[in-house]
mmCIF file of C-alpha atoms in Angstrom:
data_model
loop_
_atom_site.group_PDB
_atom_site.id
_atom_site.type_symbol
_atom_site.label_atom_id
_atom_site.label_comp_id
_atom_site.label_asym_id
_atom_site.label_seq_id
_atom_site.Cartn_x
_atom_site.Cartn_y
_atom_site.Cartn_z
ATOM 1 C CA MET A 1 -4.675 -7.495 -7.633
ATOM 2 C CA ARG A 2 -1.029 -8.198 -8.357
ATOM 3 C CA ALA A 3 -1.796 -8.158 -12.067
ATOM 4 C CA GLY A 4 -3.433 -4.756 -11.677
ATOM 5 C CA ALA A 5 -0.478 -3.433 -9.688
ATOM 6 C CA ALA A 6 1.921 -4.737 -12.325
ATOM 7 C CA TRP A 7 -0.125 -3.194 -15.142
ATOM 8 C CA ILE A 8 0.083 0.334 -13.734
ATOM 9 C CA HIS A 9 3.892 -0.035 -13.499
ATOM 10 C CA ARG A 10 4.364 -1.523 -16.981
ATOM 11 C CA VAL A 11 5.908 1.598 -18.568
ATOM 12 C CA GLU A 12 8.770 2.160 -16.153
ATOM 13 C CA GLU A 13 9.249 -1.461 -15.013
ATOM 14 C CA PRO A 14 10.082 -4.199 -17.582
ATOM 15 C CA ARG A 15 9.486 -6.893 -14.954
ATOM 16 C CA ALA A 16 5.812 -5.948 -14.911
ATOM 17 C CA TRP A 17 5.194 -7.993 -18.067
ATOM 18 C CA ARG A 18 6.637 -11.121 -16.501
ATOM 19 C CA GLU A 19 4.494 -10.490 -13.434
ATOM 20 C CA LEU A 20 1.379 -10.187 -15.596
ATOM 21 C CA SER A 21 2.121 -13.531 -17.256
ATOM 22 C CA ARG A 22 2.778 -15.136 -13.894
ATOM 23 C CA MET A 23 -0.494 -13.831 -12.428
ATOM 24 C CA HIS A 24 -2.363 -15.199 -15.419
ATOM 25 C CA GLY A 25 -0.927 -18.613 -14.563
ATOM 26 C CA VAL A 26 -1.840 -18.222 -10.879
ATOM 27 C CA LEU A 27 -5.408 -17.329 -11.855
ATOM 28 C CA LEU A 28 -5.797 -20.322 -14.177
ATOM 29 C CA SER A 29 -4.335 -22.675 -11.571
ATOM 30 C CA SER A 30 -7.201 -21.711 -9.242
ATOM 31 C CA LEU A 31 -9.966 -22.335 -11.804
ATOM 32 C CA PRO A 32 -11.329 -25.412 -13.545
ATOM 33 C CA VAL A 33 -9.549 -26.492 -16.733
ATOM 34 C CA GLY A 34 -10.634 -24.344 -19.657
ATOM 35 C CA ALA A 35 -12.153 -21.619 -17.474
ATOM 36 C CA GLY A 36 -10.999 -18.029 -17.247
ATOM 37 C CA PRO A 37 -9.144 -15.813 -19.739
ATOM 38 C CA SER A 38 -7.062 -17.809 -22.201
ATOM 39 C CA THR A 39 -4.148 -15.343 -22.427
ATOM 40 C CA PRO A 40 -2.536 -12.632 -20.252
ATOM 41 C CA ALA A 41 -3.761 -10.014 -22.750
ATOM 42 C CA GLU A 42 -7.341 -11.217 -22.336
ATOM 43 C CA MET A 43 -6.949 -11.094 -18.565
ATOM 44 C CA ILE A 44 -5.734 -7.487 -18.760
ATOM 45 C CA ASP A 45 -8.735 -6.532 -20.901
ATOM 46 C CA LEU A 46 -11.027 -7.964 -18.211
ATOM 47 C CA LEU A 47 -9.495 -6.183 -15.220
ATOM 48 C CA PRO A 48 -11.939 -3.214 -15.599
ATOM 49 C CA VAL A 49 -14.874 -5.683 -15.400
ATOM 50 C CA ARG A 50 -16.560 -6.923 -12.213
ATOM 51 C CA LEU A 51 -14.952 -10.175 -11.072
ATOM 52 C CA ARG A 52 -18.241 -12.074 -11.010
ATOM 53 C CA GLU A 53 -18.628 -11.451 -14.748
ATOM 54 C CA TRP A 54 -15.432 -13.189 -15.819
ATOM 55 C CA VAL A 55 -14.064 -15.286 -12.949
ATOM 56 C CA PRO A 56 -16.146 -18.505 -12.682
ATOM 57 C CA LEU A 57 -16.445 -18.963 -8.930
ATOM 58 C CA ALA A 58 -19.372 -19.831 -6.658
ATOM 59 C CA TRP A 59 -20.175 -16.174 -6.052
ATOM 60 C CA GLY A 60 -23.372 -17.019 -4.208
ATOM 61 C CA GLU A 61 -21.223 -18.433 -1.415
ATOM 62 C CA LEU A 62 -18.731 -15.542 -1.365
ATOM 63 C CA PRO A 63 -18.998 -11.920 -0.149
ATOM 64 C CA SER A 64 -20.947 -9.890 -2.701
ATOM 65 C CA VAL A 65 -18.461 -7.035 -2.400
ATOM 66 C CA MET A 66 -15.755 -9.272 -3.850
ATOM 67 C CA GLY A 67 -17.905 -10.310 -6.774
ATOM 68 C CA ASP A 68 -18.563 -6.650 -7.543
ATOM 69 C CA LEU A 69 -14.882 -5.765 -7.314
ATOM 70 C CA VAL A 70 -13.275 -4.055 -10.310
ATOM 71 C CA VAL A 71 -9.463 -4.096 -10.363
ATOM 72 C CA LEU A 72 -8.724 -1.318 -12.858
ATOM 73 C CA THR A 73 -10.599 1.822 -13.869
ATOM 74 C CA ASP A 74 -11.341 2.507 -17.535
ATOM 75 C CA ASN A 75 -8.293 4.803 -17.452
ATOM 76 C CA GLY A 76 -6.035 1.931 -16.423
ATOM 77 C CA GLU A 77 -5.577 2.935 -12.773
ATOM 78 C CA LEU A 78 -6.072 0.732 -9.738
ATOM 79 C CA THR A 79 -9.498 1.279 -8.168
ATOM 80 C CA GLU A 80 -9.689 2.279 -4.516
ATOM 81 C CA GLU A 81 -11.757 -0.847 -3.811
ATOM 82 C CA ALA A 82 -9.033 -3.058 -5.297
ATOM 83 C CA PHE A 83 -6.355 -1.283 -3.291
ATOM 84 C CA GLU A 84 -8.294 -1.772 -0.047
ATOM 85 C CA ALA A 85 -8.955 -5.425 -0.876
ATOM 86 C CA GLY A 86 -5.269 -5.946 -1.568
ATOM 87 C CA MET A 87 -4.345 -4.368 1.753
ATOM 88 C CA ASN A 88 -6.741 -6.584 3.683
ATOM 89 C CA TYR A 89 -6.873 -9.950 1.949
ATOM 90 C CA LEU A 90 -3.889 -10.793 -0.248
ATOM 91 C CA GLU A 91 -1.658 -13.612 0.922
ATOM 92 C CA ALA A 92 1.937 -14.070 -0.099
ATOM 93 C CA LEU A 93 1.877 -16.105 -3.310
ATOM 94 C CA TYR A 94 5.265 -17.749 -3.212
ATOM 95 C CA GLY A 95 7.773 -19.139 -0.768
ATOM 96 C CA ASP A 96 11.264 -17.867 -0.061
ATOM 97 C CA ASP A 97 13.012 -20.486 -2.188
ATOM 98 C CA GLY A 98 14.582 -17.931 -4.500
ATOM 99 C CA TYR A 99 12.813 -19.169 -7.630
ATOM 100 C CA PHE A 100 10.326 -16.354 -7.857
ATOM 101 C CA ASP A 101 10.699 -12.595 -7.994
ATOM 102 C CA LEU A 102 8.425 -11.324 -5.232
ATOM 103 C CA GLY A 103 8.482 -7.827 -6.661
ATOM 104 C CA GLY A 104 9.941 -6.494 -3.440
ATOM 105 C CA THR A 105 11.875 -3.743 -5.181
ATOM 106 C CA TRP A 106 9.092 -2.409 -7.364
ATOM 107 C CA LEU A 107 5.614 -3.693 -6.485
ATOM 108 C CA PRO A 108 3.698 -1.994 -3.631
ATOM 109 C CA ALA A 109 4.046 -3.676 -0.245
ATOM 110 C CA TRP A 110 0.389 -4.713 -0.129
ATOM 111 C CA VAL A 111 0.852 -7.251 -2.921
ATOM 112 C CA ARG A 112 3.349 -9.221 -0.842
ATOM 113 C CA GLN A 113 1.803 -9.475 2.604
ATOM 114 C CA THR A 114 -1.447 -9.007 4.497
ATOM 115 C CA ALA A 115 -2.085 -6.352 7.090
ATOM 116 C CA GLU A 116 -3.078 -9.043 9.590
ATOM 117 C CA GLN A 117 0.214 -10.909 9.272
ATOM 118 C CA THR A 118 2.277 -7.786 9.875
ATOM 119 C CA GLU A 119 0.064 -6.630 12.717
ATOM 120 C CA ARG A 120 0.355 -9.948 14.545
ATOM 121 C CA ALA A 121 4.135 -10.007 14.187
ATOM 122 C CA THR A 122 4.339 -6.458 15.544
ATOM 123 C CA PHE A 123 2.064 -7.242 18.484
ATOM 124 C CA ARG A 124 4.096 -10.335 19.408
ATOM 125 C CA HIS A 125 7.219 -8.189 19.445
ATOM 126 C CA ILE A 126 5.950 -5.322 21.583
ATOM 127 C CA ARG A 127 4.276 -7.564 24.174
ATOM 128 C CA SER A 128 7.504 -9.516 24.768
ATOM 129 C CA GLY A 129 8.771 -6.845 27.196
ATOM 130 C CA GLY A 130 7.330 -5.569 30.450
ATOM 131 C CA GLN A 131 4.439 -3.153 30.872
ATOM 132 C CA ALA A 132 6.627 -0.064 30.553
ATOM 133 C CA GLY A 133 8.231 -1.389 27.366
ATOM 134 C CA TYR A 134 4.830 -2.286 25.946
ATOM 135 C CA VAL A 135 3.477 1.210 26.568
ATOM 136 C CA ALA A 136 6.622 2.823 25.165
ATOM 137 C CA ALA A 137 6.459 0.690 22.002
ATOM 138 C CA ARG A 138 2.768 1.354 21.364
ATOM 139 C CA THR A 139 3.273 5.068 21.921
ATOM 140 C CA MET A 140 6.211 5.056 19.533
ATOM 141 C CA LEU A 141 4.099 3.504 16.777
ATOM 142 C CA THR A 142 1.246 5.893 17.474
ATOM 143 C CA GLU A 143 3.222 9.110 17.575
ATOM 144 C CA VAL A 144 6.088 8.419 15.166
ATOM 145 C CA PRO A 145 4.725 6.981 11.897
ATOM 146 C CA TYR A 146 7.801 8.002 9.891
ATOM 147 C CA GLY A 147 11.242 9.600 10.132
ATOM 148 C CA THR A 148 14.851 9.265 9.096
ATOM 149 C CA GLU A 149 16.845 6.404 10.595
ATOM 150 C CA ARG A 150 18.676 8.811 12.879
ATOM 151 C CA ALA A 151 15.458 10.441 14.054
ATOM 152 C CA LEU A 152 13.883 7.046 14.763
ATOM 153 C CA VAL A 153 16.911 5.885 16.763
ATOM 154 C CA GLU A 154 16.729 9.076 18.829
ATOM 155 C CA GLU A 155 13.023 8.479 19.475
ATOM 156 C CA TYR A 156 13.652 4.898 20.562
ATOM 157 C CA SER A 157 16.272 6.106 23.019
ATOM 158 C CA ARG A 158 14.216 9.013 24.338
ATOM 159 C CA ARG A 159 11.151 6.844 24.909
ATOM 160 C CA GLY A 160 12.978 3.805 26.262
ATOM 161 C CA ALA A 161 11.322 1.601 23.650
ATOM 162 C CA ALA A 162 12.886 -1.579 22.276
ATOM 163 C CA ARG A 163 13.908 -1.479 18.617
ATOM 164 C CA MET A 164 11.204 -2.890 16.343
ATOM 165 C CA ASP A 165 11.519 -4.146 12.799
ATOM 166 C CA VAL A 166 8.448 -2.219 11.667
ATOM 167 C CA TYR A 167 9.877 0.699 9.676
ATOM 168 C CA GLY A 168 10.803 0.446 6.017
ATOM 169 C CA PRO A 169 11.261 2.629 2.938
ATOM 170 C CA VAL A 170 8.299 4.835 2.105
ATOM 171 C CA PRO A 171 6.319 3.009 -0.627
ATOM 172 C CA SER A 172 6.681 4.506 -4.081
ATOM 173 C CA ASP A 173 2.959 5.271 -4.284
ATOM 174 C CA ARG A 174 3.365 7.731 -1.398
ATOM 175 C CA VAL A 175 6.211 9.736 -2.908
ATOM 176 C CA TRP A 176 6.241 12.423 -5.585
ATOM 177 C CA VAL A 177 9.523 12.357 -7.489
ATOM 178 C CA GLY A 178 10.950 15.342 -9.321
ATOM 179 C CA ALA A 179 14.345 16.931 -8.864
ATOM 180 C CA SER A 180 13.759 15.904 -5.226
ATOM 181 C CA SER A 181 11.396 13.387 -3.651
ATOM 182 C CA TRP A 182 8.532 14.572 -1.450
ATOM 183 C CA LEU A 183 5.869 13.070 0.798
ATOM 184 C CA TRP A 184 2.830 14.551 2.511
ATOM 185 C CA PRO A 185 1.725 13.343 5.975
ATOM 186 C CA CYS A 186 -1.982 13.031 6.732
ATOM 187 C CA PRO A 187 -3.079 16.035 8.828
ATOM 188 C CA GLU A 188 -4.818 13.686 11.273
ATOM 189 C CA CYS A 189 -2.627 10.586 11.719
ATOM 190 C CA ARG A 190 0.637 11.856 10.167
ATOM 191 C CA TYR A 191 1.113 8.709 8.066
ATOM 192 C CA PRO A 192 2.392 9.509 4.532
ATOM 193 C CA MET A 193 -0.606 9.818 2.231
ATOM 194 C CA VAL A 194 -0.965 7.791 -0.940
ATOM 195 C CA LEU A 195 -0.564 9.586 -4.275
ATOM 196 C CA ARG A 196 -2.579 8.280 -7.179
ATOM 197 C CA GLY A 197 -3.752 10.013 -10.351
ATOM 198 C CA GLY A 198 -2.642 13.418 -9.118
ATOM 199 C CA GLN A 199 -4.648 13.005 -5.896
ATOM 200 C CA LEU A 200 -3.403 12.670 -2.320
ATOM 201 C CA ARG A 201 -5.469 10.864 0.302
ATOM 202 C CA CYS A 202 -5.141 9.105 3.629
ATOM 203 C CA GLU A 203 -5.820 5.357 3.459
ATOM 204 C CA TYR A 204 -7.938 5.441 6.615
ATOM 205 C CA PRO A 205 -11.440 6.272 5.291
ATOM 206 C CA PRO A 206 -12.689 8.281 8.326
ATOM 207 C CA HIS A 207 -9.802 10.710 7.835
ATOM 208 C CA GLN A 208 -11.162 13.184 5.297
ATOM 209 C CA SER A 209 -7.712 14.096 4.007
ATOM 210 C CA ARG A 210 -8.049 14.752 0.276
ATOM 211 C CA PHE A 211 -5.793 16.980 -1.772
ATOM 212 C CA GLY A 212 -4.958 17.535 -5.423
ATOM 213 C CA LEU A 213 -1.612 18.335 -7.025
ATOM 214 C CA VAL A 214 -1.554 21.311 -9.367
ATOM 215 C CA ALA A 215 -0.315 20.127 -12.765
ATOM 216 C CA GLY A 216 2.923 21.747 -13.853
ATOM 217 C CA SER A 217 3.943 22.883 -10.386
ATOM 218 C CA GLY A 218 6.818 21.365 -8.484
ATOM 219 C CA LYS A 219 9.647 22.842 -10.548
ATOM 220 C CA ARG A 220 13.167 23.890 -9.492
ATOM 221 C CA GLY A 221 13.399 21.062 -6.965
ATOM 222 C CA GLY A 222 10.369 22.112 -4.945
ATOM 223 C CA PRO A 223 7.214 20.117 -4.267
ATOM 224 C CA PRO A 224 3.990 20.528 -6.263
ATOM 225 C CA VAL A 225 1.360 22.980 -5.095
ATOM 226 C CA LEU A 226 -1.643 21.402 -3.354
ATOM 227 C CA THR A 227 -5.309 22.208 -3.741
ATOM 228 C CA GLY A 228 -8.253 21.113 -1.633
ATOM 229 C CA GLY A 229 -8.298 20.328 2.038
ATOM 230 C CA ARG A 230 -11.303 20.776 4.295
ATOM 231 C CA GLY A 231 -11.459 23.176 7.222
ATOM 232 C CA ARG A 232 -8.265 23.075 9.214
ATOM 233 C CA LEU A 233 -6.978 19.977 7.431
ATOM 234 C CA VAL A 234 -3.712 21.205 5.986
ATOM 235 C CA THR A 235 -0.447 19.445 5.232
ATOM 236 C CA ALA A 236 2.996 20.428 4.012
ATOM 237 C CA ALA A 237 5.442 18.538 1.832
ATOM 238 C CA GLU A 238 8.489 16.966 3.469
ATOM 239 C CA LEU A 239 11.600 15.614 1.802
ATOM 240 C CA ALA A 240 11.306 11.846 1.350
ATOM 241 C CA GLU A 241 14.980 11.029 0.844
ATOM 242 C CA GLY A 242 16.213 8.744 3.617
ATOM 243 C CA VAL A 243 12.800 8.577 5.288
ATOM 244 C CA LEU A 244 11.368 5.330 6.678
ATOM 245 C CA CYS A 245 7.744 4.768 7.603
ATOM 246 C CA LEU A 246 5.739 2.126 9.411
ATOM 247 C CA ASP A 247 4.829 -0.909 7.371
ATOM 248 C CA TRP A 248 1.161 -0.295 6.631
ATOM 249 C CA GLY A 249 0.083 -3.665 8.013
ATOM 250 C CA GLY A 250 1.756 -2.919 11.335
ATOM 251 C CA CYS A 251 -0.581 0.029 11.805
ATOM 252 C CA GLY A 252 -3.635 -2.139 12.484
ATOM 253 C CA GLY A 253 -3.983 -1.922 16.244
ATOM 254 C CA THR A 254 -1.069 0.251 17.232
ATOM 255 C CA SER A 255 -0.987 3.215 14.889
ATOM 256 C CA PRO A 256 -2.423 6.730 14.942
ATOM 257 C CA VAL A 257 -5.510 5.416 13.168
ATOM 258 C CA PRO A 258 -8.126 3.578 15.229
ATOM 259 C CA GLY A 259 -8.844 -0.051 14.463
#
């Protein structure tokens, strides 16, 4: 998954090539000697192929959905299945010893941590106070998925909730960048939607938030024009500069989305 994420950033990010080579080494270290793709280039060529067809594992003992997983589309974009798998299953690959670039400044957050790890840390934090503090914290996470630092501080104060280390910069795959940067909140949960291949969507599957960006729009500093939307599901662009949003993993049991 990290190799796929690095591949789609290879044009604008020189470090992507080092990441691809590193992930090739990680892959080979997990397989028997002589198994798997012999070079990073061969690995890249295989990313649009089902894992069971090129990764020699005991697939009969593993979930079939993982064996059928394809990391990249034929157009070189990350598949939705790979993105969801990365959100749910990837573990941090390296320690904090300073010898490895974790990609924290350019790779999506899901390649560095699992949703479960973040969710547990968040839950431990909010349950450390009394009942009133617990309710205030959960409500904060549910009703305020993003905002500027000043707006978040004001919400903490208004709600009487303890400060939580759960907000961070909006991931790059949720921001459209032109003369200004823009994000679009999901009409149902208000979490910034992911933007991929000119399409906006909410990561929570039951939320039927799907929109397209009109090519060539978004000039003179304004946001692109949207198409699509079903029924009363509408959204409007908001400036992304200075905005923080909940770490996706922290949304598991406390966010606007059920689960």
